[in-house]
Amino acid sequence: MLPVSNPTSPERLLKKSRTPDKTTTDTDQKISFNSVGNSSANRSASRSHCTWLILSLLCLQLLLFLTLRSIAFPSRRSPENFPSPAVSVSVSSIESLFTSDEPHLTSDESLPTRTRSEPDDSGRCETGRVFVYDMPKIFNEVILQECDNLNPWSSRCDALSNDGFGKEATSLKGVIPDDLVPSWFWTDQFVSEIIFHNRILNHRCRTYDPESATAFYIPFYAGLAVGQYLWSNYAAADRDRHCKMMTEWVREQPYWNRSNGWDHFITMGRITWDFRRTKDEDWGSNCIYIPGMRNITRLLIERNSWDHFDVGVPYPTGFHPRSDSDVVKWQDFVRNRHRKTLFCFAGAPRAGIQNDFRGMLLDHCKESQGACRTVDCTGGKCSNGSSAILETFLGSDFCLQPRGDSFTRRSIFDCMLAGSIPVFFWRRTAYMQYQWFLPKELGSYSVYIDRNEVKNGTTSIKEVLERFSKEDVRRMREKVIELIPNLVYAKSLNGLETFKDAFDVALDGVFRRFKEQENWYKWR
């Protein structure tokens, strides 16, 4: 502990140096005057002696004042400036003195190699700075530690390992260039919460000063937390518990209350419908409807197109480039790939669904006389990707992308990553989902075919795709290849050198949104 009292504190010394001790001065003067005789001859000498004494005292005071000013006293804002000397004081005890009145605002434990000083961003944070809440570990770390219990069928520890990237995809050797194999992993589609958290903790525009923050990040693993309660007939209260605790915690924070949460954001690693339960007996949690969540921007792999605070971000794929060089090598690889098939489809029919569109597409492929290649994903064989899927996309000009169990599917990004041109049948599958990541010119990178025309037999997918010239296909593929950096999550915690990956695009979008909201719109 720092000493509670100092008998000669800097403040007391400074005050004493500025105000002479009247008693001492009077006594000195009395002694000076009493030491002389009463004769008039000695009075002038006495006055001269007194004058010199007063001048000496003034000089001494001035010297003391200047000396004290040169001493660097500790500042409340900069605990690093404390001298580390004679009194044994730990760094943690010093920090606790300055953070005790703001108990949940910062944490340096998450970044042991960093200091509390602001990162040197060299002017690269013009768009904004992000502040990361130091939340209780039950909202993130503990969830990962309980990976064996996150679903009722099997352990998810392998899927969540390696900072969320999963196990290395060594079986892709021979399918892709050998020097790119280390950048490929069997990444689960529901791990964006882990990826975003790790990247933000290491981001050059992370700030430890909430007053300078443009955005406040809530590192709660909402998708992983609710995932363990979605099956086995858990009660609604079980599915809501973590999110309810999180909103109660964050609403106690001063910076949430300052803005009512409008400058806060969170990553929710599942589709929005898993968090929009309106009745207890329905699917999912009611997280988005809990008081406190209304104004928080939510990054989801599928958004509600009519909710301003939902933002769609790319599903994690298996490719996680380590550098710009990995990106360029992969782009060159898919650009020069010889493609023998016009179009392809990877998926599984939905048994028991009348007029199942995915089953219809499988039949359509079989009738295409070799123009279409399929991968049957029955039984969840394609959940985290496979070499068969990648090879199929690499060998096809177009890839069919119907809706999945919801409007979106990870296959959209697996397809584009392989340089194949996506064919959509629902506008909500991509066009109304990922506006920050995909071009406004929809025809520049994709094809849209009305599903109803396919269902009633008035449109043949094969005939539509055959109408595109080789130059059209080359142009669209080049656009898809250009988009690849924005659709993948880099392996490096510091991101790529010059390319912006999906995380960078998302964070820039959050900063831009909050600055726009500050100017024209705030929900109350």
Short mmCIF file of C-alpha atoms in Angstrom, two decimals:
data_model
loop_
_atom_site.label_atom_id
_atom_site.label_comp_id
_atom_site.label_asym_id
_atom_site.label_seq_id
_atom_site.Cartn_x
_atom_site.Cartn_y
_atom_site.Cartn_z
CA MET A 1 0.00 0.00 0.00
CA LEU A 2 1.02 3.56 -0.57
CA PRO A 3 1.59 5.46 2.70
CA VAL A 4 -1.66 6.95 3.91
CA SER A 5 -0.08 10.07 5.32
CA ASN A 6 3.14 11.87 4.75
CA PRO A 7 4.31 14.19 7.52
CA THR A 8 5.91 16.39 4.89
CA SER A 9 3.68 15.97 1.86
CA PRO A 10 4.50 17.89 -1.35
CA GLU A 11 1.35 19.97 -0.94
CA ARG A 12 2.28 20.99 2.62
CA LEU A 13 5.85 21.80 1.63
CA LEU A 14 4.64 23.90 -1.29
CA LYS A 15 2.21 25.80 0.96
CA LYS A 16 4.86 26.36 3.61
CA SER A 17 7.38 27.64 1.06
CA ARG A 18 4.88 30.21 -0.20
CA THR A 19 3.82 31.48 3.31
CA PRO A 20 6.60 32.51 5.73
CA ASP A 21 6.28 31.41 9.34
CA LYS A 22 5.23 34.67 11.02
CA THR A 23 6.22 33.51 14.51
CA THR A 24 9.74 32.60 13.46
CA THR A 25 10.25 35.82 11.56
CA ASP A 26 9.02 37.94 14.48
CA THR A 27 11.29 36.11 16.91
CA ASP A 28 14.31 36.56 14.66
CA GLN A 29 13.53 40.23 14.38
CA LYS A 30 13.17 40.61 18.16
CA ILE A 31 16.52 38.91 18.74
CA SER A 32 18.15 41.13 16.14
CA PHE A 33 16.77 44.31 17.65
CA ASN A 34 17.44 43.31 21.29
CA SER A 35 21.06 42.49 20.56
CA VAL A 36 21.90 46.14 19.91
CA GLY A 37 22.11 49.06 22.21
CA ASN A 38 19.69 51.92 22.52
CA SER A 39 22.10 54.42 21.03
CA SER A 40 21.14 56.09 17.81
CA ALA A 41 24.55 55.17 16.38
CA ASN A 42 23.63 51.46 16.40
CA ARG A 43 20.13 51.82 14.94
CA SER A 44 21.26 52.13 11.33
CA ALA A 45 23.43 49.02 11.68
CA SER A 46 20.46 47.14 13.14
CA ARG A 47 18.27 48.12 10.23
CA SER A 48 20.96 46.97 7.76
CA HIS A 49 21.28 43.62 9.51
CA CYS A 50 17.50 43.11 9.45
CA THR A 51 17.33 43.94 5.74
CA TRP A 52 19.97 41.34 4.88
CA LEU A 53 18.18 38.73 7.01
CA ILE A 54 14.86 39.32 5.22
CA LEU A 55 16.53 39.12 1.80
CA SER A 56 18.22 35.87 2.82
CA LEU A 57 14.89 34.37 3.87
CA LEU A 58 13.26 35.40 0.60
CA CYS A 59 16.07 33.84 -1.42
CA LEU A 60 15.77 30.63 0.58
CA GLN A 61 12.01 30.49 -0.04
CA LEU A 62 12.47 31.03 -3.77
CA LEU A 63 15.11 28.31 -3.96
CA LEU A 64 12.87 25.88 -2.08
CA PHE A 65 9.91 26.69 -4.34
CA LEU A 66 11.90 26.08 -7.55
CA THR A 67 13.31 22.85 -6.17
CA LEU A 68 9.86 21.48 -5.31
CA ARG A 69 8.52 22.32 -8.78
CA SER A 70 11.23 20.23 -10.40
CA ILE A 71 10.15 17.09 -8.55
CA ALA A 72 7.79 14.77 -10.60
CA PHE A 73 4.93 13.95 -8.28
CA PRO A 74 2.60 11.05 -9.14
CA SER A 75 -0.48 11.71 -11.21
CA ARG A 76 -3.84 10.03 -10.77
CA ARG A 77 -4.18 9.57 -14.51
CA SER A 78 -0.84 7.84 -15.02
CA PRO A 79 -0.13 5.10 -12.49
CA GLU A 80 2.98 4.10 -14.47
CA ASN A 81 4.64 7.35 -13.32
CA PHE A 82 4.89 6.25 -9.72
CA PRO A 83 8.51 5.82 -8.68
CA SER A 84 9.26 2.25 -7.70
CA PRO A 85 11.60 2.75 -4.86
CA ALA A 86 11.89 2.37 -1.19
CA VAL A 87 8.27 1.62 -0.44
CA SER A 88 7.35 -1.81 -1.72
CA VAL A 89 4.21 -1.28 -3.86
CA SER A 90 2.89 -3.80 -6.40
CA VAL A 91 1.62 -2.67 -9.79
CA SER A 92 -1.76 -4.22 -9.09
CA SER A 93 -2.18 -2.35 -5.83
CA ILE A 94 -1.41 0.94 -7.57
CA GLU A 95 -3.90 0.23 -10.36
CA SER A 96 -6.55 -0.74 -7.86
CA LEU A 97 -6.32 2.69 -6.27
CA PHE A 98 -7.25 4.33 -9.57
CA THR A 99 -9.82 1.82 -10.85
CA SER A 100 -11.68 1.01 -7.68
CA ASP A 101 -14.35 3.59 -8.50
CA GLU A 102 -14.77 2.05 -12.01
CA PRO A 103 -14.56 -1.67 -11.22
CA HIS A 104 -15.51 -3.13 -14.61
CA LEU A 105 -14.01 -0.78 -17.15
CA THR A 106 -10.60 -2.17 -18.11
CA SER A 107 -8.57 -5.34 -17.97
CA ASP A 108 -4.94 -5.79 -18.87
CA GLU A 109 -4.92 -9.48 -17.95
CA SER A 110 -6.38 -10.32 -21.33
CA LEU A 111 -3.34 -8.78 -23.02
CA PRO A 112 -0.30 -9.69 -20.93
CA THR A 113 2.11 -8.31 -23.52
CA ARG A 114 0.46 -4.88 -23.64
CA THR A 115 0.82 -1.93 -21.32
CA ARG A 116 -1.90 0.39 -20.11
CA SER A 117 -0.67 3.13 -22.41
CA GLU A 118 -2.57 3.88 -25.61
CA PRO A 119 -1.32 1.95 -28.68
CA ASP A 120 0.67 3.92 -31.19
CA ASP A 121 -1.76 3.93 -34.10
CA SER A 122 0.29 6.40 -36.17
CA GLY A 123 -2.85 8.26 -37.16
CA ARG A 124 -4.66 5.15 -38.43
CA CYS A 125 -7.62 5.43 -36.05
CA GLU A 126 -9.37 8.38 -37.64
CA THR A 127 -12.58 6.36 -37.95
CA GLY A 128 -12.72 5.63 -34.23
CA ARG A 129 -11.49 3.73 -31.18
CA VAL A 130 -13.02 0.73 -29.47
CA PHE A 131 -13.24 0.12 -25.72
CA VAL A 132 -13.58 -3.49 -24.52
CA TYR A 133 -15.50 -4.18 -21.34
CA ASP A 134 -13.78 -6.34 -18.74
CA MET A 135 -16.68 -8.70 -18.08
CA PRO A 136 -16.88 -11.51 -15.53
CA LYS A 137 -15.41 -14.69 -17.01
CA ILE A 138 -18.76 -16.46 -16.84
CA PHE A 139 -19.73 -14.58 -20.00
CA ASN A 140 -16.85 -15.86 -22.16
CA GLU A 141 -13.93 -17.86 -20.73
CA VAL A 142 -16.04 -20.17 -18.59
CA ILE A 143 -18.25 -20.98 -21.59
CA LEU A 144 -15.18 -22.11 -23.54
CA GLN A 145 -13.90 -24.12 -20.59
CA GLU A 146 -17.19 -26.05 -20.61
CA CYS A 147 -16.86 -26.96 -24.30
CA ASP A 148 -17.65 -30.63 -23.56
CA ASN A 149 -21.19 -29.65 -22.59
CA LEU A 150 -22.13 -27.16 -25.31
CA ASN A 151 -24.33 -29.58 -27.21
CA PRO A 152 -26.04 -32.85 -26.29
CA TRP A 153 -24.37 -35.04 -28.94
CA SER A 154 -20.60 -34.55 -28.75
CA SER A 155 -17.82 -32.39 -27.37
CA ARG A 156 -17.20 -29.09 -29.14
CA CYS A 157 -13.71 -28.67 -27.72
CA ASP A 158 -11.97 -29.44 -31.03
CA ALA A 159 -14.26 -27.05 -32.91
CA LEU A 160 -13.55 -24.21 -30.46
CA SER A 161 -9.83 -24.87 -30.12
CA ASN A 162 -7.01 -22.81 -31.61
CA ASP A 163 -8.65 -19.44 -30.82
CA GLY A 164 -11.85 -20.59 -32.49
CA PHE A 165 -10.27 -21.62 -35.81
CA GLY A 166 -10.45 -25.34 -35.03
CA LYS A 167 -8.14 -28.14 -36.11
CA GLU A 168 -5.74 -27.71 -39.02
CA ALA A 169 -7.14 -28.95 -42.36
CA THR A 170 -4.11 -31.08 -43.22
CA SER A 171 -6.24 -33.39 -45.40
CA LEU A 172 -6.48 -30.61 -47.99
CA LYS A 173 -2.90 -31.29 -49.01
CA GLY A 174 -3.00 -32.16 -52.69
CA VAL A 175 -6.23 -30.21 -53.22
CA ILE A 176 -4.69 -26.77 -52.66
CA PRO A 177 -1.09 -25.49 -52.91
CA ASP A 178 1.12 -26.96 -50.17
CA ASP A 179 2.30 -23.57 -48.93
CA LEU A 180 -1.32 -22.54 -48.27
CA VAL A 181 -2.36 -25.62 -46.28
CA PRO A 182 -1.26 -24.01 -42.95
CA SER A 183 -3.86 -21.28 -43.58
CA TRP A 184 -6.75 -23.74 -43.73
CA PHE A 185 -8.72 -25.10 -40.75
CA TRP A 186 -11.90 -27.05 -40.09
CA THR A 187 -13.59 -23.97 -38.68
CA ASP A 188 -17.04 -24.20 -37.14
CA GLN A 189 -19.65 -21.82 -38.54
CA PHE A 190 -20.70 -20.58 -35.07
CA VAL A 191 -17.38 -19.22 -33.71
CA SER A 192 -17.42 -15.57 -34.81
CA GLU A 193 -17.76 -14.45 -31.15
CA ILE A 194 -14.34 -15.92 -30.30
CA ILE A 195 -12.69 -14.58 -33.46
CA PHE A 196 -14.02 -11.05 -32.96
CA HIS A 197 -13.11 -10.96 -29.26
CA ASN A 198 -9.49 -11.99 -29.87
CA ARG A 199 -9.05 -9.52 -32.71
CA ILE A 200 -10.53 -6.58 -30.78
CA LEU A 201 -8.30 -7.26 -27.78
CA ASN A 202 -5.29 -6.90 -30.06
CA HIS A 203 -6.57 -4.15 -32.33
CA ARG A 204 -4.42 -1.06 -32.83
CA CYS A 205 -7.47 1.14 -32.23
CA ARG A 206 -8.40 -0.44 -28.92
CA THR A 207 -8.44 2.22 -26.22
CA TYR A 208 -8.18 1.89 -22.46
CA ASP A 209 -9.76 5.29 -21.97
CA PRO A 210 -13.55 5.06 -22.28
CA GLU A 211 -13.82 8.83 -22.72
CA SER A 212 -11.96 8.54 -26.04
CA ALA A 213 -14.00 5.57 -27.33
CA THR A 214 -16.21 5.71 -30.39
CA ALA A 215 -17.61 2.23 -29.70
CA PHE A 216 -17.95 -0.07 -26.69
CA TYR A 217 -17.60 -3.82 -27.25
CA ILE A 218 -19.44 -6.35 -25.07
CA PRO A 219 -17.42 -9.63 -25.18
CA PHE A 220 -20.30 -11.97 -24.35
CA TYR A 221 -20.45 -15.31 -26.22
CA ALA A 222 -24.22 -15.22 -26.66
CA GLY A 223 -24.41 -17.89 -29.37
CA LEU A 224 -22.24 -20.41 -27.54
CA ALA A 225 -24.08 -19.72 -24.29
CA VAL A 226 -27.54 -20.41 -25.71
CA GLY A 227 -26.42 -23.28 -27.95
CA GLN A 228 -26.26 -25.75 -25.09
CA TYR A 229 -29.94 -25.09 -24.19
CA LEU A 230 -31.57 -25.21 -27.63
CA TRP A 231 -32.28 -28.94 -27.47
CA SER A 232 -33.32 -31.52 -24.84
CA ASN A 233 -36.43 -29.57 -23.79
CA TYR A 234 -34.69 -26.98 -21.66
CA ALA A 235 -37.00 -24.39 -20.09
CA ALA A 236 -37.23 -20.86 -21.47
CA ALA A 237 -35.54 -19.56 -18.31
CA ASP A 238 -32.47 -21.72 -19.06
CA ARG A 239 -32.21 -20.36 -22.59
CA ASP A 240 -32.53 -16.78 -21.37
CA ARG A 241 -30.33 -16.93 -18.28
CA HIS A 242 -26.94 -15.85 -19.65
CA CYS A 243 -28.32 -13.02 -21.76
CA LYS A 244 -30.43 -11.72 -18.89
CA MET A 245 -27.37 -11.67 -16.62
CA MET A 246 -25.36 -9.88 -19.32
CA THR A 247 -27.91 -7.11 -19.83
CA GLU A 248 -28.22 -6.59 -16.08
CA TRP A 249 -24.44 -6.29 -15.83
CA VAL A 250 -23.95 -3.93 -18.75
CA ARG A 251 -26.78 -1.62 -17.70
CA GLU A 252 -24.84 -0.92 -14.50
CA GLN A 253 -21.92 0.49 -16.49
CA PRO A 254 -21.67 4.30 -16.60
CA TYR A 255 -20.96 4.47 -20.34
CA TRP A 256 -23.95 2.34 -21.21
CA ASN A 257 -26.17 4.61 -19.17
CA ARG A 258 -24.67 7.70 -20.75
CA SER A 259 -25.92 6.68 -24.21
CA ASN A 260 -28.60 4.11 -23.34
CA GLY A 261 -26.45 1.59 -25.23
CA TRP A 262 -26.62 3.16 -28.70
CA ASP A 263 -22.79 3.22 -29.04
CA HIS A 264 -22.38 -0.40 -27.84
CA PHE A 265 -22.05 -3.50 -29.99
CA ILE A 266 -21.84 -7.25 -29.56
CA THR A 267 -21.07 -10.29 -31.72
CA MET A 268 -23.75 -13.00 -31.61
CA GLY A 269 -22.39 -16.04 -33.41
CA ARG A 270 -25.66 -17.57 -34.53
CA ILE A 271 -28.59 -16.45 -36.71
CA THR A 272 -30.84 -13.72 -35.35
CA TRP A 273 -33.83 -16.07 -35.05
CA ASP A 274 -32.04 -18.02 -32.30
CA PHE A 275 -32.41 -14.90 -30.12
CA ARG A 276 -35.96 -13.79 -31.02
CA ARG A 277 -38.30 -16.08 -29.12
CA THR A 278 -41.65 -14.41 -28.43
CA LYS A 279 -43.36 -17.27 -26.57
CA ASP A 280 -41.84 -19.57 -23.96
CA GLU A 281 -42.69 -22.71 -25.90
CA ASP A 282 -40.98 -21.50 -29.09
CA TRP A 283 -37.40 -22.01 -30.27
CA GLY A 284 -34.40 -20.06 -28.98
CA SER A 285 -33.91 -17.34 -26.39
CA ASN A 286 -35.58 -13.96 -26.09
CA CYS A 287 -32.22 -12.19 -25.81
CA ILE A 288 -32.90 -9.47 -28.38
CA TYR A 289 -36.16 -8.57 -26.63
CA ILE A 290 -34.65 -8.28 -23.13
CA PRO A 291 -34.59 -4.67 -21.83
CA GLY A 292 -31.19 -3.19 -22.56
CA MET A 293 -30.64 -4.95 -25.90
CA ARG A 294 -32.82 -2.68 -28.01
CA ASN A 295 -30.15 -0.10 -28.92
CA ILE A 296 -27.10 -2.39 -29.05
CA THR A 297 -25.74 -3.10 -32.54
CA ARG A 298 -25.60 -6.86 -33.06
CA LEU A 299 -23.20 -8.57 -35.49
CA LEU A 300 -24.82 -11.83 -36.62
CA ILE A 301 -24.20 -14.38 -39.37
CA GLU A 302 -27.84 -13.80 -40.38
CA ARG A 303 -29.79 -10.65 -39.61
CA ASN A 304 -33.43 -9.65 -39.51
CA SER A 305 -33.58 -7.46 -42.60
CA TRP A 306 -36.09 -5.12 -40.95
CA ASP A 307 -34.12 -4.50 -37.75
CA HIS A 308 -31.69 -1.57 -38.00
CA PHE A 309 -29.60 -2.89 -35.12
CA ASP A 310 -28.97 -6.30 -36.73
CA VAL A 311 -25.89 -6.38 -39.00
CA GLY A 312 -25.03 -9.41 -41.11
CA VAL A 313 -21.37 -10.50 -41.11
CA PRO A 314 -19.81 -13.37 -43.11
CA TYR A 315 -19.95 -16.90 -41.78
CA PRO A 316 -16.45 -18.08 -40.80
CA THR A 317 -14.96 -20.28 -43.53
CA GLY A 318 -11.91 -22.56 -43.42
CA PHE A 319 -9.44 -20.12 -44.98
CA HIS A 320 -7.65 -17.86 -42.49
CA PRO A 321 -4.76 -16.11 -44.27
CA ARG A 322 -1.68 -15.30 -42.24
CA SER A 323 -0.57 -12.43 -44.46
CA ASP A 324 -1.27 -10.48 -47.64
CA SER A 325 0.88 -13.01 -49.44
CA ASP A 326 -1.52 -15.84 -48.55
CA VAL A 327 -4.43 -13.83 -49.96
CA VAL A 328 -2.67 -13.05 -53.24
CA LYS A 329 -1.51 -16.67 -53.69
CA TRP A 330 -5.03 -17.94 -53.09
CA GLN A 331 -6.55 -15.41 -55.48
CA ASP A 332 -4.09 -16.45 -58.18
CA PHE A 333 -4.83 -20.12 -57.51
CA VAL A 334 -8.62 -19.80 -57.94
CA ARG A 335 -8.26 -17.38 -60.88
CA ASN A 336 -6.19 -19.87 -62.88
CA ARG A 337 -8.16 -22.95 -61.90
CA HIS A 338 -9.49 -24.97 -64.82
CA ARG A 339 -13.25 -25.45 -64.31
CA LYS A 340 -14.93 -28.32 -66.11
CA THR A 341 -18.48 -27.97 -64.76
CA LEU A 342 -21.00 -25.23 -65.52
CA PHE A 343 -22.64 -25.28 -62.08
CA CYS A 344 -22.77 -27.27 -58.86
CA PHE A 345 -24.77 -27.77 -55.67
CA ALA A 346 -23.63 -28.93 -52.22
CA GLY A 347 -26.46 -29.66 -49.81
CA ALA A 348 -29.00 -32.13 -48.53
CA PRO A 349 -32.73 -32.49 -49.12
CA ARG A 350 -35.10 -31.83 -46.24
CA ALA A 351 -37.09 -34.99 -45.66
CA GLY A 352 -40.73 -34.40 -44.80
CA ILE A 353 -40.89 -30.92 -46.35
CA GLN A 354 -43.40 -30.72 -49.19
CA ASN A 355 -41.92 -29.28 -52.39
CA ASP A 356 -38.51 -29.08 -50.75
CA PHE A 357 -36.54 -26.71 -52.97
CA ARG A 358 -33.14 -28.19 -52.16
CA GLY A 359 -34.37 -31.62 -53.14
CA MET A 360 -35.69 -30.06 -56.36
CA LEU A 361 -32.21 -28.62 -57.08
CA LEU A 362 -30.60 -32.02 -56.59
CA ASP A 363 -33.03 -33.47 -59.12
CA HIS A 364 -32.38 -30.57 -61.48
CA CYS A 365 -28.63 -31.29 -61.32
CA LYS A 366 -29.12 -34.96 -62.07
CA GLU A 367 -31.10 -34.04 -65.17
CA SER A 368 -28.51 -31.55 -66.45
CA GLN A 369 -26.60 -34.12 -68.54
CA GLY A 370 -23.22 -33.55 -66.88
CA ALA A 371 -23.42 -29.77 -66.61
CA CYS A 372 -23.92 -29.93 -62.83
CA ARG A 373 -21.92 -31.60 -60.05
CA THR A 374 -23.40 -32.34 -56.61
CA VAL A 375 -22.18 -33.09 -53.10
CA ASP A 376 -24.73 -34.85 -50.91
CA CYS A 377 -24.47 -33.40 -47.39
CA THR A 378 -27.03 -35.68 -45.77
CA GLY A 379 -26.29 -36.34 -42.11
CA GLY A 380 -24.37 -33.13 -41.49
CA LYS A 381 -21.29 -34.27 -43.43
CA CYS A 382 -20.72 -30.75 -44.76
CA SER A 383 -21.23 -28.75 -41.55
CA ASN A 384 -17.67 -27.44 -41.33
CA GLY A 385 -16.67 -27.92 -44.94
CA SER A 386 -14.89 -30.83 -46.59
CA SER A 387 -12.35 -31.47 -49.32
CA ALA A 388 -15.15 -32.77 -51.58
CA ILE A 389 -17.05 -29.48 -51.29
CA LEU A 390 -13.95 -27.37 -51.94
CA GLU A 391 -12.98 -29.44 -54.98
CA THR A 392 -16.53 -29.15 -56.35
CA PHE A 393 -16.60 -25.36 -56.00
CA LEU A 394 -13.10 -25.04 -57.46
CA GLY A 395 -14.19 -26.99 -60.53
CA SER A 396 -17.44 -25.11 -61.28
CA ASP A 397 -18.24 -21.75 -62.84
CA PHE A 398 -21.44 -21.28 -60.80
CA CYS A 399 -22.68 -22.62 -57.46
CA LEU A 400 -26.37 -22.86 -56.51
CA GLN A 401 -27.20 -21.16 -53.21
CA PRO A 402 -30.78 -21.72 -52.05
CA ARG A 403 -31.75 -20.82 -48.51
CA GLY A 404 -30.59 -23.19 -45.79
CA ASP A 405 -32.45 -24.01 -42.58
CA SER A 406 -32.86 -20.24 -42.46
CA PHE A 407 -32.43 -17.67 -45.24
CA THR A 408 -28.61 -17.86 -45.27
CA ARG A 409 -26.01 -20.62 -45.31
CA ARG A 410 -22.27 -20.83 -44.88
CA SER A 411 -21.98 -22.38 -48.32
CA ILE A 412 -22.36 -18.90 -49.86
CA PHE A 413 -18.91 -17.96 -48.57
CA ASP A 414 -17.31 -21.36 -49.22
CA CYS A 415 -18.49 -21.02 -52.82
CA MET A 416 -17.19 -17.47 -53.37
CA LEU A 417 -13.92 -18.28 -51.61
CA ALA A 418 -13.33 -20.91 -54.31
CA GLY A 419 -13.91 -18.35 -57.06
CA SER A 420 -17.28 -19.79 -58.05
CA ILE A 421 -20.14 -17.40 -58.90
CA PRO A 422 -23.15 -17.73 -56.54
CA VAL A 423 -26.66 -18.22 -57.89
CA PHE A 424 -29.36 -17.00 -55.48
CA PHE A 425 -33.08 -17.78 -55.35
CA TRP A 426 -34.06 -15.61 -52.34
CA ARG A 427 -33.00 -11.97 -52.02
CA ARG A 428 -32.75 -12.39 -48.25
CA THR A 429 -30.06 -15.05 -48.71
CA ALA A 430 -27.36 -12.42 -49.39
CA TYR A 431 -28.60 -9.17 -50.94
CA MET A 432 -30.47 -8.06 -47.80
CA GLN A 433 -27.89 -9.52 -45.42
CA TYR A 434 -24.29 -8.50 -46.07
CA GLN A 435 -24.47 -4.95 -47.44
CA TRP A 436 -21.17 -3.95 -45.80
CA PHE A 437 -19.34 -6.79 -47.57
CA LEU A 438 -20.95 -7.25 -50.99
CA PRO A 439 -21.31 -4.77 -53.88
CA LYS A 440 -24.52 -2.88 -54.54
CA GLU A 441 -24.28 -3.97 -58.18
CA LEU A 442 -25.77 -7.41 -57.59
CA GLY A 443 -25.17 -8.64 -61.12
CA SER A 444 -21.47 -7.85 -60.92
CA TYR A 445 -20.74 -10.93 -58.83
CA SER A 446 -23.89 -13.10 -58.76
CA VAL A 447 -26.96 -14.41 -60.61
CA TYR A 448 -30.53 -14.23 -59.34
CA ILE A 449 -33.19 -16.69 -60.52
CA ASP A 450 -36.77 -16.55 -59.28
CA ARG A 451 -37.38 -19.76 -57.34
CA ASN A 452 -41.06 -19.84 -58.27
CA GLU A 453 -40.17 -19.99 -61.96
CA VAL A 454 -37.91 -22.95 -61.21
CA LYS A 455 -40.65 -24.64 -59.18
CA ASN A 456 -43.31 -24.32 -61.85
CA GLY A 457 -40.95 -25.42 -64.59
CA THR A 458 -40.98 -22.21 -66.64
CA THR A 459 -37.25 -21.61 -66.05
CA SER A 460 -34.32 -23.99 -66.51
CA ILE A 461 -31.30 -23.17 -64.35
CA LYS A 462 -28.99 -24.73 -66.90
CA GLU A 463 -30.39 -22.62 -69.75
CA VAL A 464 -30.13 -19.41 -67.76
CA LEU A 465 -26.47 -20.04 -66.90
CA GLU A 466 -25.54 -21.11 -70.42
CA ARG A 467 -26.59 -17.67 -71.70
CA PHE A 468 -23.59 -16.03 -70.01
CA SER A 469 -20.63 -15.66 -72.35
CA LYS A 470 -17.10 -16.65 -71.37
CA GLU A 471 -16.31 -12.97 -70.97
CA ASP A 472 -19.32 -12.48 -68.67
CA VAL A 473 -18.19 -15.40 -66.54
CA ARG A 474 -14.61 -14.14 -66.44
CA ARG A 475 -15.76 -10.67 -65.40
CA MET A 476 -18.04 -11.94 -62.62
CA ARG A 477 -15.40 -14.35 -61.35
CA GLU A 478 -12.86 -11.54 -61.19
CA LYS A 479 -15.27 -9.56 -59.03
CA VAL A 480 -15.77 -12.54 -56.72
CA ILE A 481 -11.99 -12.98 -56.42
CA GLU A 482 -11.61 -9.29 -55.63
CA LEU A 483 -14.09 -9.69 -52.74
CA ILE A 484 -12.30 -12.64 -51.10
CA PRO A 485 -10.25 -10.60 -48.54
CA ASN A 486 -13.45 -8.98 -47.22
CA LEU A 487 -15.12 -12.36 -46.70
CA VAL A 488 -12.48 -14.19 -44.65
CA TYR A 489 -11.11 -13.81 -41.12
CA ALA A 490 -7.33 -13.49 -40.91
CA LYS A 491 -5.30 -15.84 -38.71
CA SER A 492 -3.05 -13.04 -37.51
CA LEU A 493 -4.35 -11.32 -34.36
CA ASN A 494 -3.17 -8.03 -35.88
CA GLY A 495 -4.96 -8.62 -39.17
CA LEU A 496 -3.41 -8.42 -42.63
CA GLU A 497 -0.85 -5.86 -43.78
CA THR A 498 -2.83 -3.94 -46.40
CA PHE A 499 -5.98 -5.96 -47.12
CA LYS A 500 -9.04 -5.50 -44.95
CA ASP A 501 -10.58 -8.78 -43.87
CA ALA A 502 -14.16 -9.38 -42.68
CA PHE A 503 -13.32 -8.24 -39.15
CA ASP A 504 -11.81 -4.96 -40.38
CA VAL A 505 -14.80 -4.24 -42.61
CA ALA A 506 -17.20 -4.95 -39.73
CA LEU A 507 -15.37 -2.73 -37.24
CA ASP A 508 -15.10 0.13 -39.74
CA GLY A 509 -18.83 -0.24 -40.34
CA VAL A 510 -19.56 -0.05 -36.63
CA PHE A 511 -17.49 3.14 -36.26
CA ARG A 512 -19.21 4.69 -39.27
CA ARG A 513 -22.66 3.75 -38.01
CA PHE A 514 -22.09 5.20 -34.53
CA LYS A 515 -20.84 8.50 -35.92
CA GLU A 516 -23.88 8.72 -38.20
CA GLN A 517 -26.22 7.86 -35.33
CA GLU A 518 -24.62 10.52 -33.18
CA ASN A 519 -25.50 13.11 -35.79
CA TRP A 520 -29.03 12.13 -36.74
CA TYR A 521 -30.61 9.34 -34.75
CA LYS A 522 -30.77 7.86 -31.25
CA TRP A 523 -33.28 5.35 -30.00
CA ARG A 524 -34.70 6.00 -26.55
#
